[in-house]
mmCIF file of C-alpha atoms in Angstrom:
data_model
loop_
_atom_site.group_PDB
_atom_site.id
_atom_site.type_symbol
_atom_site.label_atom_id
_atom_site.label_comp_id
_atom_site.label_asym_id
_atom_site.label_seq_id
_atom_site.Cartn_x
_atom_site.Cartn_y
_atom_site.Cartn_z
ATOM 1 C CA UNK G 1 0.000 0.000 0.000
ATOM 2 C CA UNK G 2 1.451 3.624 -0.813
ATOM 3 C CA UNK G 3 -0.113 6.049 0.422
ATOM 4 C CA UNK G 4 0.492 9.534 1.843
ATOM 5 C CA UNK G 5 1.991 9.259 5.140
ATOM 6 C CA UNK G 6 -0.691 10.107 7.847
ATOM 7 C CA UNK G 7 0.395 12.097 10.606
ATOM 8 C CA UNK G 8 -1.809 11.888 14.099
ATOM 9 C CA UNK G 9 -0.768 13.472 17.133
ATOM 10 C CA UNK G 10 2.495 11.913 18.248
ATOM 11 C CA UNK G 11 1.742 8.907 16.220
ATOM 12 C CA UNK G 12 3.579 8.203 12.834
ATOM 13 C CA UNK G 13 1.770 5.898 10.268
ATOM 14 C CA UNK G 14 3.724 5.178 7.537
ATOM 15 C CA UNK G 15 2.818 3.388 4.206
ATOM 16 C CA UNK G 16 5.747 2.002 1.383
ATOM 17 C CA UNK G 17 5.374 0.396 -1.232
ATOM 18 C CA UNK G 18 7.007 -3.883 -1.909
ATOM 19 C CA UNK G 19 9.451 -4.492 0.012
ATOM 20 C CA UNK G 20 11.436 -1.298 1.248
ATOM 21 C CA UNK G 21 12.947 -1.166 4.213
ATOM 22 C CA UNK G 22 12.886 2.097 6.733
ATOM 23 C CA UNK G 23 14.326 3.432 9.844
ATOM 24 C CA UNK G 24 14.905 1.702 13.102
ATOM 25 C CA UNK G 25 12.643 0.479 15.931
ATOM 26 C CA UNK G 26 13.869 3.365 17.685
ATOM 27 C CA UNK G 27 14.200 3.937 21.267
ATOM 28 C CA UNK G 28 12.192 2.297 23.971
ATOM 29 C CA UNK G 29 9.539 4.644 23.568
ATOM 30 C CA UNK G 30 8.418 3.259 20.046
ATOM 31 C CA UNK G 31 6.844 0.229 18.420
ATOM 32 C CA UNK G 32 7.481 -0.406 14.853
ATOM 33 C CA UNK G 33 5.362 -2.459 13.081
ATOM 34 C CA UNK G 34 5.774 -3.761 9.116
ATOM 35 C CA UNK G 35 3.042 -6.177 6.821
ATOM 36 C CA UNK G 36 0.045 -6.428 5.363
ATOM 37 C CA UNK G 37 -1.895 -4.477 4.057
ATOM 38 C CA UNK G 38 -4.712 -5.681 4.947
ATOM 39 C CA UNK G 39 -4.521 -5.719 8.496
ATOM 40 C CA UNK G 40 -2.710 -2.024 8.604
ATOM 41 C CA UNK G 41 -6.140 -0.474 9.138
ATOM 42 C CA UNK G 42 -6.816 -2.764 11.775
ATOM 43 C CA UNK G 43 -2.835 -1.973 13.437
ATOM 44 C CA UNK G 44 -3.188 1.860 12.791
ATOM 45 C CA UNK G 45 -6.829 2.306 14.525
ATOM 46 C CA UNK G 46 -5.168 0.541 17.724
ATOM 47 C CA UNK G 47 -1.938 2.403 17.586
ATOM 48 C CA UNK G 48 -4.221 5.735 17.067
ATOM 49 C CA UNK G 49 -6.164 4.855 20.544
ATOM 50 C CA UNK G 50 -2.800 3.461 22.250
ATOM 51 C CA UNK G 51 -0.810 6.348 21.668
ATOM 52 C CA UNK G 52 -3.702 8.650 23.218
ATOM 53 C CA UNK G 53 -3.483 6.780 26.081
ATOM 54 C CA UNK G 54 0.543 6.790 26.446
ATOM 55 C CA UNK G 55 1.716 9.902 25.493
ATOM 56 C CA UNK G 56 5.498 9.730 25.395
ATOM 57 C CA UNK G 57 5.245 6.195 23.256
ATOM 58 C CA UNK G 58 5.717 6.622 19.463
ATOM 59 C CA UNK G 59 3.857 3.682 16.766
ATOM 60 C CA UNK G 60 5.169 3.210 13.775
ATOM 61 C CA UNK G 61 3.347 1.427 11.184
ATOM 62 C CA UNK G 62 4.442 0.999 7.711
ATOM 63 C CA UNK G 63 2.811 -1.400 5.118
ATOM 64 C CA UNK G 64 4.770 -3.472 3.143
ATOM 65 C CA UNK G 65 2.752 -6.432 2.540
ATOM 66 C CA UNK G 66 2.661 -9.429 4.702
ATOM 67 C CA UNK G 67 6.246 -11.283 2.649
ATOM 68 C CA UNK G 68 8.314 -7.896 2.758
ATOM 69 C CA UNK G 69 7.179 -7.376 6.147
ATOM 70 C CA UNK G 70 8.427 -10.933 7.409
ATOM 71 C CA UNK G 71 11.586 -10.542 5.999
ATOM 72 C CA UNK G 72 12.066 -7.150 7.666
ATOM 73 C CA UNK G 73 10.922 -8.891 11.105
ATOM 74 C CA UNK G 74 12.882 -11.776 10.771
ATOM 75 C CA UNK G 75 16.080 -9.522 9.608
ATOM 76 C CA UNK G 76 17.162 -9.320 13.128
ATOM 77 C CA UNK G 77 17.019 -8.337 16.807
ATOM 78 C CA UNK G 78 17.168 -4.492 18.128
ATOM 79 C CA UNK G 79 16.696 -1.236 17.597
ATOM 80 C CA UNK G 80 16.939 -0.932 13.117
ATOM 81 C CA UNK G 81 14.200 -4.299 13.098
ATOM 82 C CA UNK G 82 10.911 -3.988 13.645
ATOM 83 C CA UNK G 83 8.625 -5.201 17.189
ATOM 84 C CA UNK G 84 5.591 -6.289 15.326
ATOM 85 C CA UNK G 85 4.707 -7.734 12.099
ATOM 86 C CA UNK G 86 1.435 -8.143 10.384
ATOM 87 C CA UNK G 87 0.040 -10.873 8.463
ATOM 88 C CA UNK G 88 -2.972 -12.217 6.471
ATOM 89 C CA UNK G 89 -1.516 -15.553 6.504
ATOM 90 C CA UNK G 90 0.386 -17.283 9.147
ATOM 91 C CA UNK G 91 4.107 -17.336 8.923
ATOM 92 C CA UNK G 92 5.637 -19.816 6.892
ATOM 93 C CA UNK G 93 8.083 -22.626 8.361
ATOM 94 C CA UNK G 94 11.058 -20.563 6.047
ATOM 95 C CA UNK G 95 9.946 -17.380 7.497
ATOM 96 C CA UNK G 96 10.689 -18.870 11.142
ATOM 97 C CA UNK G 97 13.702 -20.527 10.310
ATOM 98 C CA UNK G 98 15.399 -17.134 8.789
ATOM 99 C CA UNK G 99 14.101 -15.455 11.952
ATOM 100 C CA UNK G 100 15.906 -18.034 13.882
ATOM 101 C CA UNK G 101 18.969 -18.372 12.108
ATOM 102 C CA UNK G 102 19.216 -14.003 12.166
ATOM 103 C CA UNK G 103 18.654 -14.368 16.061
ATOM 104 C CA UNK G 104 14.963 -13.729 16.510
ATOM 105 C CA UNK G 105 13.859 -16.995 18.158
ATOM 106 C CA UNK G 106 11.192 -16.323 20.380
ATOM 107 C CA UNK G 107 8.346 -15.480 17.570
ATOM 108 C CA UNK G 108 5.001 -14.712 19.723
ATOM 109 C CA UNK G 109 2.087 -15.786 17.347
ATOM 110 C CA UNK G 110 -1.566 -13.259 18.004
ATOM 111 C CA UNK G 111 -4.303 -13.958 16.100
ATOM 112 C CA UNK G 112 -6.435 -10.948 15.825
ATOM 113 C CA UNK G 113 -9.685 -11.881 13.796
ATOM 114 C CA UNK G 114 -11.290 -13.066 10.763
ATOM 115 C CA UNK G 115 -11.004 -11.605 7.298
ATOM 116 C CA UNK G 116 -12.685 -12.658 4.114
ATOM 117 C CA UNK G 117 -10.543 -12.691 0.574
ATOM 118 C CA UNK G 118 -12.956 -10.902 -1.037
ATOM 119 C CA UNK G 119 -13.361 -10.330 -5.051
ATOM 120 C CA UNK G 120 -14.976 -6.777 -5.845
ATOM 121 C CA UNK G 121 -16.734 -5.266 -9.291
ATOM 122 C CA UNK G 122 -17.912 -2.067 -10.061
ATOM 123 C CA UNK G 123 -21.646 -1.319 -8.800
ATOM 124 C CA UNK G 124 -22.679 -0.982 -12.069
ATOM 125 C CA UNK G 125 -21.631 -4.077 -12.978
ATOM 126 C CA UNK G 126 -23.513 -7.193 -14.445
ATOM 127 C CA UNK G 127 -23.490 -9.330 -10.947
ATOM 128 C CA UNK G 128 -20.863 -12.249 -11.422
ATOM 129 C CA UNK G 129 -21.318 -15.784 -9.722
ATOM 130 C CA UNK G 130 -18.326 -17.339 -9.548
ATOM 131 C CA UNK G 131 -17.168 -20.669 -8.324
ATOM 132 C CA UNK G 132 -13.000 -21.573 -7.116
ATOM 133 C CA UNK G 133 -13.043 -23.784 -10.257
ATOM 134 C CA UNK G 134 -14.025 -20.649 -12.660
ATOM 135 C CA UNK G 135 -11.497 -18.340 -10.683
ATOM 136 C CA UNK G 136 -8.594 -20.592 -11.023
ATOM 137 C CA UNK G 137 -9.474 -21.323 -15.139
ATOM 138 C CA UNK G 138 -9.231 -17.797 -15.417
ATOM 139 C CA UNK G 139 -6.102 -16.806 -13.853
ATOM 140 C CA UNK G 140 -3.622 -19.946 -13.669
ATOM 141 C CA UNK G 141 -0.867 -19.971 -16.094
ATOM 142 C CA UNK G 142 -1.109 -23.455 -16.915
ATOM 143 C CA UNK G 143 -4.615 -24.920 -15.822
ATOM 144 C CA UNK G 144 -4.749 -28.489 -14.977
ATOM 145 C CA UNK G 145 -0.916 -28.803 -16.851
ATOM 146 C CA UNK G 146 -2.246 -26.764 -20.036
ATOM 147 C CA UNK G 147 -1.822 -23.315 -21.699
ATOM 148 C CA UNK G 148 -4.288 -21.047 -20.503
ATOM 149 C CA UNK G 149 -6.086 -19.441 -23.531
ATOM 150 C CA UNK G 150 -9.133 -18.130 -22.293
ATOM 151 C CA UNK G 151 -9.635 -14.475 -22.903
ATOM 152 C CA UNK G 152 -13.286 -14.152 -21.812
ATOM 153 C CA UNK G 153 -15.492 -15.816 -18.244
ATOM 154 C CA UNK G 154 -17.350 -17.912 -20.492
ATOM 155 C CA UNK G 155 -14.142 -19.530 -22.210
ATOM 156 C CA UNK G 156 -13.932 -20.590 -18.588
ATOM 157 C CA UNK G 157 -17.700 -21.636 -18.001
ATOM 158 C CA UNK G 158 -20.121 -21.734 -20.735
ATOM 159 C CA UNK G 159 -22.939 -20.535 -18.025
ATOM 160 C CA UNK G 160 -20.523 -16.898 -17.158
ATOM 161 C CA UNK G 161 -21.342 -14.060 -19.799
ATOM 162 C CA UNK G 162 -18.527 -12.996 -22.860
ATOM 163 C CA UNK G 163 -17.165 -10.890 -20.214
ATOM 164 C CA UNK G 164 -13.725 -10.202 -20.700
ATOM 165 C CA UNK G 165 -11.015 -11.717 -17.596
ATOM 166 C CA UNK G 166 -9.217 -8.567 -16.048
ATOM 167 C CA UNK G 167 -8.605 -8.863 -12.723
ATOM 168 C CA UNK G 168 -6.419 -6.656 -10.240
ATOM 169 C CA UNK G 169 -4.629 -8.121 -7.490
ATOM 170 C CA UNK G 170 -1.808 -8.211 -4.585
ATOM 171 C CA UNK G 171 1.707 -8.950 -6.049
ATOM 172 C CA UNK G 172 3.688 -11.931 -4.852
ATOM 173 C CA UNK G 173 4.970 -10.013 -1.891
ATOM 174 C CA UNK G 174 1.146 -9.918 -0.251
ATOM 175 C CA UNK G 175 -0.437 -12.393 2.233
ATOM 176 C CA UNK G 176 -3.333 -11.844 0.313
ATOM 177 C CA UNK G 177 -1.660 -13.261 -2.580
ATOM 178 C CA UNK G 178 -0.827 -15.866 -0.392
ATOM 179 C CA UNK G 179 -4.624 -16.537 0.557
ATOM 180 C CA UNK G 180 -5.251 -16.573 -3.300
ATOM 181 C CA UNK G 181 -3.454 -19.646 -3.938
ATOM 182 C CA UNK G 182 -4.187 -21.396 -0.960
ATOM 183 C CA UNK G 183 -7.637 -20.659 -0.807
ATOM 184 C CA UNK G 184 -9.015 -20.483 -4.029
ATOM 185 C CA UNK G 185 -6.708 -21.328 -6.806
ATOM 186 C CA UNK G 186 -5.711 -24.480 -5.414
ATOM 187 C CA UNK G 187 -9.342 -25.560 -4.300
ATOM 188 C CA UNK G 188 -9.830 -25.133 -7.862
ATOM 189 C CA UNK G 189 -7.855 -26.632 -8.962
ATOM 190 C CA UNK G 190 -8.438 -29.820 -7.155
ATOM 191 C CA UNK G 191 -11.851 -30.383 -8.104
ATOM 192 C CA UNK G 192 -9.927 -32.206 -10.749
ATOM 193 C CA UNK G 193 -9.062 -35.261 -9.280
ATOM 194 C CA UNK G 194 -5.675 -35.899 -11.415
ATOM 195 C CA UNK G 195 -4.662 -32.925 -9.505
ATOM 196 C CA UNK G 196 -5.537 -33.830 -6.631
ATOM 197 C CA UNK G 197 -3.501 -37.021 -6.817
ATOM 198 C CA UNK G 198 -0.700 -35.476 -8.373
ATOM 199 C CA UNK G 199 -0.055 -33.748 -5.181
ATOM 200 C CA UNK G 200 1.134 -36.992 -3.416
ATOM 201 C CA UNK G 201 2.976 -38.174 -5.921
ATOM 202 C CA UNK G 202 4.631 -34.721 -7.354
ATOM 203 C CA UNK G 203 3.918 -31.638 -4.820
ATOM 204 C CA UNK G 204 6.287 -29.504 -6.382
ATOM 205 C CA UNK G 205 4.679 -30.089 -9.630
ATOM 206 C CA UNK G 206 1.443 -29.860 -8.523
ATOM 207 C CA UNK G 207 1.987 -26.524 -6.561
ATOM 208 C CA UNK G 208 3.253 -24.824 -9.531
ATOM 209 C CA UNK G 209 -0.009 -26.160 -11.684
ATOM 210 C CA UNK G 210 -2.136 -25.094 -9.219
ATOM 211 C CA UNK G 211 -1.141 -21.964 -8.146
ATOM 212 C CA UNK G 212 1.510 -20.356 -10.742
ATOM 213 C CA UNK G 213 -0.619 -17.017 -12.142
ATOM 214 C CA UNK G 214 -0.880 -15.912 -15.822
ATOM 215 C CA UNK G 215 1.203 -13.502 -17.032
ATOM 216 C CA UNK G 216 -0.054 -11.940 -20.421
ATOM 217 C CA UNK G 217 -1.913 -9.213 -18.891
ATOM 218 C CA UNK G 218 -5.074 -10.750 -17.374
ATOM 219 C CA UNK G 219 -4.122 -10.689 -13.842
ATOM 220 C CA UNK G 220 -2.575 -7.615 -13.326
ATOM 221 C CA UNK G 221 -0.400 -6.783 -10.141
ATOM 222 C CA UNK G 222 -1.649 -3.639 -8.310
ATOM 223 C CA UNK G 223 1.192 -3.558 -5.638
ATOM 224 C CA UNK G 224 -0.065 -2.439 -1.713
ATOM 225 C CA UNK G 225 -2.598 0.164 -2.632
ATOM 226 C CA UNK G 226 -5.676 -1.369 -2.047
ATOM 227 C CA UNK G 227 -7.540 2.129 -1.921
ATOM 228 C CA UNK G 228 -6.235 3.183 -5.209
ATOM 229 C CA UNK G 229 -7.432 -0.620 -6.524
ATOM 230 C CA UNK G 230 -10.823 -0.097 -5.488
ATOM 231 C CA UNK G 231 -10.732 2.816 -7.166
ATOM 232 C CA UNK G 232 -10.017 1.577 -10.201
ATOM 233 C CA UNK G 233 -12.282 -1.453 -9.913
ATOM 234 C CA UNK G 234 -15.021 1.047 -9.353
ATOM 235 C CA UNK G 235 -14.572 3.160 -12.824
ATOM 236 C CA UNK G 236 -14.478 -0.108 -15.000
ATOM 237 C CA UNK G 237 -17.256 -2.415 -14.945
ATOM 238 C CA UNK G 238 -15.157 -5.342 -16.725
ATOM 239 C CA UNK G 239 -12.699 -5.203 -14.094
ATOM 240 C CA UNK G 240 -12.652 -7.689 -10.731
ATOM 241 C CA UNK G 241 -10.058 -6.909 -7.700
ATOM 242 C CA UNK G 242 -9.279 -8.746 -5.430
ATOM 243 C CA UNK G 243 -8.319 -7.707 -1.270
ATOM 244 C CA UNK G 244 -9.992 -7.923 2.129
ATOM 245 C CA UNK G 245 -12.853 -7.439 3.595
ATOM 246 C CA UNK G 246 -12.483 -4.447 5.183
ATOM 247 C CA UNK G 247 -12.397 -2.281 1.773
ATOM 248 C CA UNK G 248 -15.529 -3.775 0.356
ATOM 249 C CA UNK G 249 -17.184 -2.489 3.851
ATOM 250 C CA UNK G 250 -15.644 0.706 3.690
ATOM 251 C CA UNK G 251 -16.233 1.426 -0.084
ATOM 252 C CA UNK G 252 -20.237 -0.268 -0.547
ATOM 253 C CA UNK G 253 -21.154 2.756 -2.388
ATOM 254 C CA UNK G 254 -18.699 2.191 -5.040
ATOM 255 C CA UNK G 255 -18.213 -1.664 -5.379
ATOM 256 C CA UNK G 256 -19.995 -4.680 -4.924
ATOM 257 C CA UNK G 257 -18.646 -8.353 -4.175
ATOM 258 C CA UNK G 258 -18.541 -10.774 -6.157
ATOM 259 C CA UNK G 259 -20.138 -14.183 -4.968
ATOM 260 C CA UNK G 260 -18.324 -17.108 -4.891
ATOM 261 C CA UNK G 261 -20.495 -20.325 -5.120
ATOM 262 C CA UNK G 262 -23.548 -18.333 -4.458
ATOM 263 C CA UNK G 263 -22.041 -17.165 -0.892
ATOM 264 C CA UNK G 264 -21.839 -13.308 -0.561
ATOM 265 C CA UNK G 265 -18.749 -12.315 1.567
ATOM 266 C CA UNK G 266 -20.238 -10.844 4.821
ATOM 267 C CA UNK G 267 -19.516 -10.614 8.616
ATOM 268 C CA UNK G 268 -21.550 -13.321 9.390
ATOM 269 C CA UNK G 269 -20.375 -15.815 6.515
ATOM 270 C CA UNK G 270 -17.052 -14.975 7.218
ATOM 271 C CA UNK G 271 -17.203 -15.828 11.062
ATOM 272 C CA UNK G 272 -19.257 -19.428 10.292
ATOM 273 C CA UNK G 273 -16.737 -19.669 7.561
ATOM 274 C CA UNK G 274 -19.083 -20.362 4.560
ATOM 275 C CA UNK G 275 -17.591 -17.976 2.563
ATOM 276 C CA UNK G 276 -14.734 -19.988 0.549
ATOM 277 C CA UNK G 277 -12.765 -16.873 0.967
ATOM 278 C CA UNK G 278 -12.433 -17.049 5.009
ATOM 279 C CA UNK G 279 -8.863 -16.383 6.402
ATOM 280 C CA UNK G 280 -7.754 -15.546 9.650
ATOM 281 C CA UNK G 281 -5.268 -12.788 10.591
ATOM 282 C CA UNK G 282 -2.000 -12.259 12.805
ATOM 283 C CA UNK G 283 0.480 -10.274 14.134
ATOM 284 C CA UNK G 284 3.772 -10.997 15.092
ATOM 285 C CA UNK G 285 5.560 -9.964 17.911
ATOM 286 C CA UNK G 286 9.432 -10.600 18.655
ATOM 287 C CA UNK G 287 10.043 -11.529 21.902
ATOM 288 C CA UNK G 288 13.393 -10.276 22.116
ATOM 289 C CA UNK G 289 11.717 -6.535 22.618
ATOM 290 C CA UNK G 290 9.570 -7.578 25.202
ATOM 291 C CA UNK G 291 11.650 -6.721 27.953
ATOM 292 C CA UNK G 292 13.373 -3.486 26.632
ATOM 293 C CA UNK G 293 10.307 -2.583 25.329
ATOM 294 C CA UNK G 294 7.549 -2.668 28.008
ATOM 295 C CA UNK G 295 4.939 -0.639 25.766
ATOM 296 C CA UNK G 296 4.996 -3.861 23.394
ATOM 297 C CA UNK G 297 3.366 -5.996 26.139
ATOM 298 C CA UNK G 298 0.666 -3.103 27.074
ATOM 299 C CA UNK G 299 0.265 -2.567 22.744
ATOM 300 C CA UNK G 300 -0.853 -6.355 22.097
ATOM 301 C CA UNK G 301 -2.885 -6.566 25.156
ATOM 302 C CA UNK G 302 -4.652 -3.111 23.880
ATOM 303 C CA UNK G 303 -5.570 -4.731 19.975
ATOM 304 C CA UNK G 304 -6.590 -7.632 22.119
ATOM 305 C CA UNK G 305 -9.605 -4.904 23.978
ATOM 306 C CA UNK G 306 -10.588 -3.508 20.553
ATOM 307 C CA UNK G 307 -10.892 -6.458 18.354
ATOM 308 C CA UNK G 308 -13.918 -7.937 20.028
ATOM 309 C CA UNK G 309 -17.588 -7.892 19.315
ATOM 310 C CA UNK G 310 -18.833 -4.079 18.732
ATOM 311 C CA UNK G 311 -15.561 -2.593 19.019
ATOM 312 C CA UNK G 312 -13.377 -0.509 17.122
ATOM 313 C CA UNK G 313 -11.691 -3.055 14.942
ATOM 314 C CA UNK G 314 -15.045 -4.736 14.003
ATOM 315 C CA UNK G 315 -16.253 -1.361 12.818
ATOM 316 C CA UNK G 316 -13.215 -0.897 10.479
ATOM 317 C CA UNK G 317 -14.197 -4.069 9.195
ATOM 318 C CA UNK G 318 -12.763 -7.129 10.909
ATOM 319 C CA UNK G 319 -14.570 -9.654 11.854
ATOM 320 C CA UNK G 320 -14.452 -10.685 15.524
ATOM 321 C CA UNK G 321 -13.778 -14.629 16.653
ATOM 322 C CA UNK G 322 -16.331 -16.182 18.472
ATOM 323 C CA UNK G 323 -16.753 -18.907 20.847
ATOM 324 C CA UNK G 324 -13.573 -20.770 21.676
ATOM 325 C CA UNK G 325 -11.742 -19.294 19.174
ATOM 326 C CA UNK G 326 -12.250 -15.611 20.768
ATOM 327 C CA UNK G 327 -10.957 -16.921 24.492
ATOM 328 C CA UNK G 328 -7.984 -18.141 22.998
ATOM 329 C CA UNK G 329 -7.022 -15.799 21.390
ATOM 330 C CA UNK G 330 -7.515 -13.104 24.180
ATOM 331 C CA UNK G 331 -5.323 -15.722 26.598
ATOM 332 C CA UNK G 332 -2.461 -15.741 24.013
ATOM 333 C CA UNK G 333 -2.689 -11.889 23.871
ATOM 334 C CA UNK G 334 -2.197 -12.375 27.573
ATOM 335 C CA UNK G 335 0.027 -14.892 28.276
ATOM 336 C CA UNK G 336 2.186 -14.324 25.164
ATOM 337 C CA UNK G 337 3.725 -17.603 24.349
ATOM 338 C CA UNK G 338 6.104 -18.327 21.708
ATOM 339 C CA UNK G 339 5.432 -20.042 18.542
ATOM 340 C CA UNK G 340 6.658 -23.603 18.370
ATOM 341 C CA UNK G 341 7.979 -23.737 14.922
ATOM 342 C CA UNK G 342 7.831 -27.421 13.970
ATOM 343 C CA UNK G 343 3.943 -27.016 13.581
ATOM 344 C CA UNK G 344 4.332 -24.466 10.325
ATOM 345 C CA UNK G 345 4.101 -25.546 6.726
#
């Protein structure tokens, strides 16, 4: 995401865009956080009400998408790496192990809420029902180990309109890229059950098959800037975008979503994860900071009073955990215990 830098009272919020890196976690009086872009609105509104509350304490958020952020996190421990880092995926087992090898070894895991991977279309738009299988024979390279050739939705599916495939979306870099394959390009892909099989037999292969994107100019990458995508979606009625959640919410009176299997994304089909699109959301902290940086403890355990039912992050556009999932997550905000890393993928 790049936008303008926006300047609150004694709270910086920064944006970049990819992967640059920028100054120091500063003194002990400042939290830097780094990620995605998705959950920077959710990181900014708490650093907003945290630094009202402790004047004297400097937040620093910059959005970089969830892989640049990661590698900034993992870079190192002290005062140039960051505290905090957010992510619309969980951290990868070769994320961990570069944190690790760099020194940061104590990697406290928060889960924060529930997003949904949302596809968007102008309001104007002809309404577009999509299923995971028409989504991935639109936009993989190679689908099912052949040339992809379609140009319009109903090369794909002979039921979609002659609407020609344009779709903006996170570059590599993005969690929400991340949640693209995993979610819906490879579910799509496996409703062929060759490629389903192939994945025991030939992972590698099948991982490429399944979630390698086309590159002529179909799927177009529209880096961090998921305000200036939604923009764009919104002044071309043959264009889809794809980000979270919390943009559709914020930006109803210019686009609509686009339903996948029949299943609108909402708050409530995102919590009872019926909506294909469901993901949850983290941040990162490094324990390392913890006790040189006492404001980190008191900063988690603040997001941790604002993500709930009703509050602030839920009117941004997060939706909260419930039941089980909701106590846990408040006790690990509490209790802060490191991530074992031989459960990660």
């Amino acid at each position: 995401m790049s936008k303008l830098p926006l300047i609150f009272p004694a709270i910086l919020l920064l944006t970049a865009c990819g992967g640059g890196s920028s100054g120091g976690g500063g003194s002990t009086g400042q939290i830097k956080v780094v990620g995605s872009s998705t959950v920077y609105p959710f990181t900014t509104a708490v650093a907003e009400a945290f630094q009202r509350d402790n004047p004297g304490t400097t937040v620093i958020v910059e959005s970089t998408g969830t892989g640049a952020g990661m590698k900034l996190f993992c870079a190192g421990v002290g005062g140039d790496t960051p505290d905090v880092a957010n992510a619309s995926r969980q951290i990868k087992k070769s994320e961990y192990d570069s944190c690790v090898k760099n020194g940061v070894k104590s990697i406290i895991e928060v889960p924060i809420g529930i997003d949904g991977l949302t596809f968007i279309e102008d309001k104007g738009a002809t309404p577009l029902n999509l299923t995971v299988k028409d989504i991935y024979g639109a936009l993989a390279a190679n689908p099912y180990g052949k040339p992809n050739t379609a140009k319009t939705w109903h090369d794909v599916n002979p039921a979609l309109p002659e609407r020609k495939i344009r779709v903006m979306g996170p570059p590599p870099t993005s969690g929400t890229r991340d949640s693209l394959a995993d979610l819906i390009l490879t579910k799509g892909c496996e409703t062929d059950p060759a490629m389903k099989a192939l994945k025991a037999s030939d992972e590698k292969r099948q991982k490429d098959i399944c979630t390698k994107v086309r590159e002529d100019g179909v799927y177009i990458e529209a880096g961090e800037n998921d305000n200036l995508l939604v923009q764009k979606v919104s002044v071309d009625i043959n264009t889809i975008g794809v980000l979270g959640f919390s943009y559709l919410d914020e930006n109803a009176d210019k686009v609509k979503a686009v339903s996948l299997a029949g299943v609108a994304p909402t708050e409530e089909t995102i919590s009872n994860l019926t909506y294909p699109g469901s993901r949850k959301l983290y941040i990162y902290i490094k324990g390392e900071h913890l006790a040189v940086k006492p404001k980190l403890k008191e900063f988690v355990a603040a997001y941790s009073k604002l993500w709930g039912k009703g509050g602030r992050l839920e009117k941004r556009g997060l939706v909260p955990f419930g039941g089980a999932d909701a106590s846990s997550a408040v006790a690990q905000a509490t209790a802060l215990t490191p991530l074992d890393g031989s459960t990660l993928k």
